Amino acid sequence: MSSPAAAPLDLLYSETEEELRTAVRSLLAARCAPAAVLARIEGAGPHDPELWRVLAADIGTAGLLVPEKLGGQGAGHREAAVVLEELGRAAAPVPYLTSAVLATEILLGCESPESAELLRELAAGHRVCVPALPLTLAPGAPLPTPVRDSGAGSLGGSVGSVADAVGADVLLVLADTGLYAVPAGAAGVVLTPHVALDQTRPLAAVHLDGATGTRLADPATARAAIAGALLSGAGLLASEQLGIAEWCLTETVAYLRTRHQFNRPVGSFQALKHRLARLWLDVASARAAARAAADALATGAADAPLTVAVAQAYCSGVAVRAAEECVQLHGGIGMTWEHPAHLYLKRAKADSLALGTAGHHRGLVADFAELPAP
């Protein structure tokens, strides 16, 4: 008996998703203009608590992946992907990927009363929770266990390159005895900020010395939950990379229409038309790949790992190329600190390392297709 055919991918945006996009874009246009982002990373720090409160609690985006019975919106990965597109388009300094996606997926995989209670707080936007894992940790890669339980839940060890740890309320710590929810301000927890390339997503080293927390899951359950979260995070990161590329293309086209040389718009030069046409095709293809990954995750498709790997292998490079073209085609102004192009180039470069490099995901594609990797 043949197995039922898989449901076709739906790459189109639903009316609900477009309404969500409108709400998020309006909020970011009002509170997260490029000039405001530049001013924030120069001053009080990248995260904007008020912006996060409105985005997470008032609009309800923090609970998109959380079931209604746990106080969430009961939506799915397609809706979360739309939010990440807009956050990428604005280079928004909020911990959405780490808290509302990665941490939420890990907690959903734990299926314990303690994780359910924490999920309710995350969905309501009352707390920010991030995994104490390196941002570069990729799906399919071995999970490190640098943190040890010396007895009675007393945790010791260090984890580097943890995204959004500074400003988080709770850290999800993977130890040899399971997964623990550790308050970021608890005794025995020290956060050492790194100088990150992308200042809108700060990194820090987490040092634990006798810290204690609430045990959420045993080691096997914790590792399975983290593996699932890394897959979802990588798939949805492609939507953020799509948003970065779309902003860069839109801004570059607008600039080349108004910038004149030799009494004609720069954008009328044939060589630049060719470069922009190629970039448009790249962005259109990236949109298809990112939407395919989000839909596969939302429907629980059997080939979701392959679809996610394809999306990351492609969208990562498109975001970087779009940001590089944006800087170069803006000429001298694109190289200045005052112009936001560098924010997108830095975010694109940092995203190309987050949750696995393009090379790692190409290797996964080769493994899934049973082909020898290059």
CSV table of C-alpha atoms in Angstrom, one decimal, residues 112-308:
chain,number,residue,atom,x,y,z
A,112,SER,CA,6.8,19.4,31.8
A,113,PRO,CA,4.7,21.5,34.3
A,114,GLU,CA,7.7,23.7,35.0
A,115,SER,CA,8.3,24.4,31.2
A,116,ALA,CA,4.5,25.0,30.7
A,117,GLU,CA,4.5,27.7,33.4
A,118,LEU,CA,7.5,29.4,31.9
A,119,LEU,CA,5.9,29.3,28.5
A,120,ARG,CA,2.9,31.2,29.8
A,121,GLU,CA,5.1,34.0,31.0
A,122,LEU,CA,7.0,34.1,27.7
A,123,ALA,CA,3.7,34.1,25.7
A,124,ALA,CA,2.4,37.0,27.8
A,125,GLY,CA,5.6,39.0,27.1
A,126,HIS,CA,6.4,39.2,30.8
A,127,ARG,CA,9.8,37.5,30.6
A,128,VAL,CA,12.7,37.0,28.1
A,129,CYS,CA,14.2,33.6,28.0
A,130,VAL,CA,17.2,32.6,25.9
A,131,PRO,CA,19.1,29.3,25.4
A,132,ALA,CA,22.6,29.3,26.9
A,133,LEU,CA,24.0,27.8,23.7
A,134,PRO,CA,26.4,29.3,21.2
A,135,LEU,CA,24.5,31.1,18.4
A,136,THR,CA,26.6,29.3,15.9
A,137,LEU,CA,25.3,25.9,17.0
A,138,ALA,CA,23.7,24.2,13.9
A,139,PRO,CA,21.0,21.6,13.4
A,140,GLY,CA,22.6,18.2,13.0
A,141,ALA,CA,25.7,19.2,14.9
A,142,PRO,CA,26.7,17.4,18.1
A,143,LEU,CA,25.4,19.2,21.2
A,144,PRO,CA,28.1,20.3,23.6
A,145,THR,CA,27.7,19.9,27.4
A,146,PRO,CA,30.2,22.4,28.9
A,147,VAL,CA,28.0,22.7,32.0
A,148,ARG,CA,28.2,20.1,34.8
A,149,ASP,CA,26.0,19.4,37.8
A,150,SER,CA,28.3,18.9,40.8
A,151,GLY,CA,25.4,17.7,42.9
A,152,ALA,CA,21.9,18.9,44.0
A,153,GLY,CA,21.6,21.0,40.8
A,154,SER,CA,24.7,23.1,41.5
A,155,LEU,CA,25.8,24.1,38.0
A,156,GLY,CA,29.3,25.0,36.9
A,157,GLY,CA,30.8,25.8,33.5
A,158,SER,CA,31.0,28.4,30.7
A,159,VAL,CA,29.2,28.9,27.4
A,160,GLY,CA,30.4,31.4,24.9
A,161,SER,CA,28.6,33.4,22.1
A,162,VAL,CA,25.2,33.3,23.7
A,163,ALA,CA,22.9,35.7,21.9
A,164,ASP,CA,20.7,38.1,23.9
A,165,ALA,CA,21.9,36.8,27.2
A,166,VAL,CA,22.5,40.4,28.4
A,167,GLY,CA,19.0,41.6,29.2
A,168,ALA,CA,17.4,38.1,29.5
A,169,ASP,CA,15.4,37.1,32.5
A,170,VAL,CA,16.0,33.4,32.3
A,171,LEU,CA,18.7,31.2,30.8
A,172,LEU,CA,18.0,27.7,29.5
A,173,VAL,CA,21.1,25.7,30.5
A,174,LEU,CA,21.9,22.3,29.1
A,175,ALA,CA,23.9,20.3,31.7
A,176,ASP,CA,25.0,16.7,31.9
A,177,THR,CA,21.9,16.0,34.2
A,178,GLY,CA,19.3,17.7,32.0
A,179,LEU,CA,17.9,21.1,31.1
A,180,TYR,CA,17.6,23.9,33.7
A,181,ALA,CA,15.9,27.2,33.8
A,182,VAL,CA,18.4,29.5,35.6
A,183,PRO,CA,17.5,33.2,36.5
A,184,ALA,CA,20.0,35.4,34.7
A,185,GLY,CA,20.5,37.5,37.8
A,186,ALA,CA,20.9,34.5,40.2
A,187,ALA,CA,24.0,34.0,42.4
A,188,GLY,CA,26.7,32.2,40.6
A,189,VAL,CA,25.8,33.6,37.1
A,190,VAL,CA,28.2,36.0,35.5
A,191,LEU,CA,27.6,37.4,32.0
A,192,THR,CA,30.6,38.8,30.1
A,193,PRO,CA,29.5,40.7,27.0
A,194,HIS,CA,31.5,40.1,23.7
A,195,VAL,CA,32.2,42.8,21.1
A,196,ALA,CA,29.9,41.5,18.4
A,197,LEU,CA,29.9,42.3,14.7
A,198,ASP,CA,26.1,42.7,14.8
A,199,GLN,CA,25.5,45.1,17.7
A,200,THR,CA,21.7,44.7,17.3
A,201,ARG,CA,22.0,41.1,18.5
A,202,PRO,CA,24.6,41.2,21.3
A,203,LEU,CA,26.6,38.2,22.4
A,204,ALA,CA,28.0,37.3,25.8
A,205,ALA,CA,29.8,34.5,27.6
A,206,VAL,CA,27.8,32.8,30.4
A,207,HIS,CA,29.8,31.7,33.4
A,208,LEU,CA,28.1,29.5,36.0
A,209,ASP,CA,29.7,28.8,39.4
A,210,GLY,CA,27.4,27.0,41.8
A,211,ALA,CA,24.3,28.5,40.1
A,212,THR,CA,21.0,26.7,40.7
A,213,GLY,CA,17.8,26.6,38.7
A,214,THR,CA,14.6,24.6,38.0
A,215,ARG,CA,15.1,21.3,36.3
A,216,LEU,CA,12.8,21.2,33.2
A,217,ALA,CA,13.8,17.9,31.5
A,218,ASP,CA,16.1,14.9,31.6
A,219,PRO,CA,19.1,14.8,29.3
A,220,ALA,CA,17.5,12.7,26.5
A,221,THR,CA,14.4,14.9,26.4
A,222,ALA,CA,16.4,18.1,26.6
A,223,ARG,CA,18.6,17.1,23.7
A,224,ALA,CA,15.7,16.1,21.6
A,225,ALA,CA,14.0,19.5,22.4
A,226,ILE,CA,17.1,21.5,21.5
A,227,ALA,CA,17.5,19.6,18.3
A,228,GLY,CA,14.0,20.5,17.2
A,229,ALA,CA,14.5,24.1,18.3
A,230,LEU,CA,17.6,24.4,16.2
A,231,LEU,CA,15.8,23.1,13.2
A,232,SER,CA,12.9,25.5,13.6
A,233,GLY,CA,15.3,28.4,14.4
A,234,ALA,CA,17.4,27.8,11.2
A,235,GLY,CA,14.3,27.6,9.1
A,236,LEU,CA,12.8,30.8,10.4
A,237,LEU,CA,16.2,32.6,10.3
A,238,ALA,CA,15.9,32.3,6.5
A,239,SER,CA,12.9,34.7,6.7
A,240,GLU,CA,14.9,37.2,8.7
A,241,GLN,CA,17.6,37.0,6.0
A,242,LEU,CA,14.9,37.5,3.4
A,243,GLY,CA,13.8,40.7,5.1
A,244,ILE,CA,17.3,41.9,5.2
A,245,ALA,CA,17.7,41.3,1.4
A,246,GLU,CA,14.4,42.9,0.6
A,247,TRP,CA,15.3,46.1,2.5
A,248,CYS,CA,18.7,46.3,0.8
A,249,LEU,CA,17.2,45.9,-2.7
A,250,THR,CA,14.3,48.4,-2.1
A,251,GLU,CA,16.6,51.0,-0.7
A,252,THR,CA,19.2,50.6,-3.4
A,253,VAL,CA,16.7,50.9,-6.2
A,254,ALA,CA,15.2,54.0,-4.6
A,255,TYR,CA,18.6,55.6,-4.2
A,256,LEU,CA,19.7,54.8,-7.8
A,257,ARG,CA,16.5,56.4,-9.1
A,258,THR,CA,17.3,59.7,-7.5
A,259,ARG,CA,21.1,59.9,-7.7
A,260,HIS,CA,22.2,61.6,-10.9
A,261,GLN,CA,25.5,61.5,-12.8
A,262,PHE,CA,26.1,63.1,-16.2
A,263,ASN,CA,22.5,64.5,-16.0
A,264,ARG,CA,20.9,61.1,-15.8
A,265,PRO,CA,19.8,58.8,-13.0
A,266,VAL,CA,22.5,56.4,-12.0
A,267,GLY,CA,19.9,53.6,-12.2
A,268,SER,CA,19.6,54.1,-15.9
A,269,PHE,CA,23.1,52.8,-16.6
A,270,GLN,CA,22.9,49.3,-18.2
A,271,ALA,CA,25.5,47.7,-16.0
A,272,LEU,CA,23.6,48.7,-12.8
A,273,LYS,CA,20.3,47.5,-14.3
A,274,HIS,CA,21.9,44.1,-14.8
A,275,ARG,CA,23.2,43.9,-11.2
A,276,LEU,CA,19.8,44.9,-9.8
A,277,ALA,CA,17.9,42.5,-12.0
A,278,ARG,CA,20.1,39.6,-10.8
A,279,LEU,CA,19.6,40.7,-7.2
A,280,TRP,CA,15.9,40.9,-7.7
A,281,LEU,CA,15.9,37.3,-9.0
A,282,ASP,CA,18.0,36.2,-6.0
A,283,VAL,CA,15.6,37.8,-3.6
A,284,ALA,CA,12.6,36.3,-5.3
A,285,SER,CA,14.2,32.9,-5.1
A,286,ALA,CA,15.1,33.5,-1.4
A,287,ARG,CA,11.4,34.3,-0.7
A,288,ALA,CA,10.4,31.0,-2.2
A,289,ALA,CA,13.0,29.1,-0.2
A,290,ALA,CA,12.2,30.8,3.1
A,291,ARG,CA,8.4,30.4,2.6
A,292,ALA,CA,8.9,26.7,1.8
A,293,ALA,CA,10.9,26.2,5.1
A,294,ALA,CA,8.3,28.0,7.2
A,295,ASP,CA,5.4,26.0,5.6
A,296,ALA,CA,7.3,22.7,6.0
A,297,LEU,CA,7.8,23.5,9.7
A,298,ALA,CA,4.2,24.6,10.2
A,299,THR,CA,2.8,21.4,8.6
A,300,GLY,CA,5.4,19.0,10.2
A,301,ALA,CA,6.4,17.8,6.8
A,302,ALA,CA,8.7,14.7,6.7
A,303,ASP,CA,11.2,16.6,4.5
A,304,ALA,CA,11.3,19.6,6.7
A,305,PRO,CA,15.0,19.1,7.6
A,306,LEU,CA,15.9,19.1,3.9
A,307,THR,CA,13.7,22.1,3.1
A,308,VAL,CA,15.3,24.0,6.0
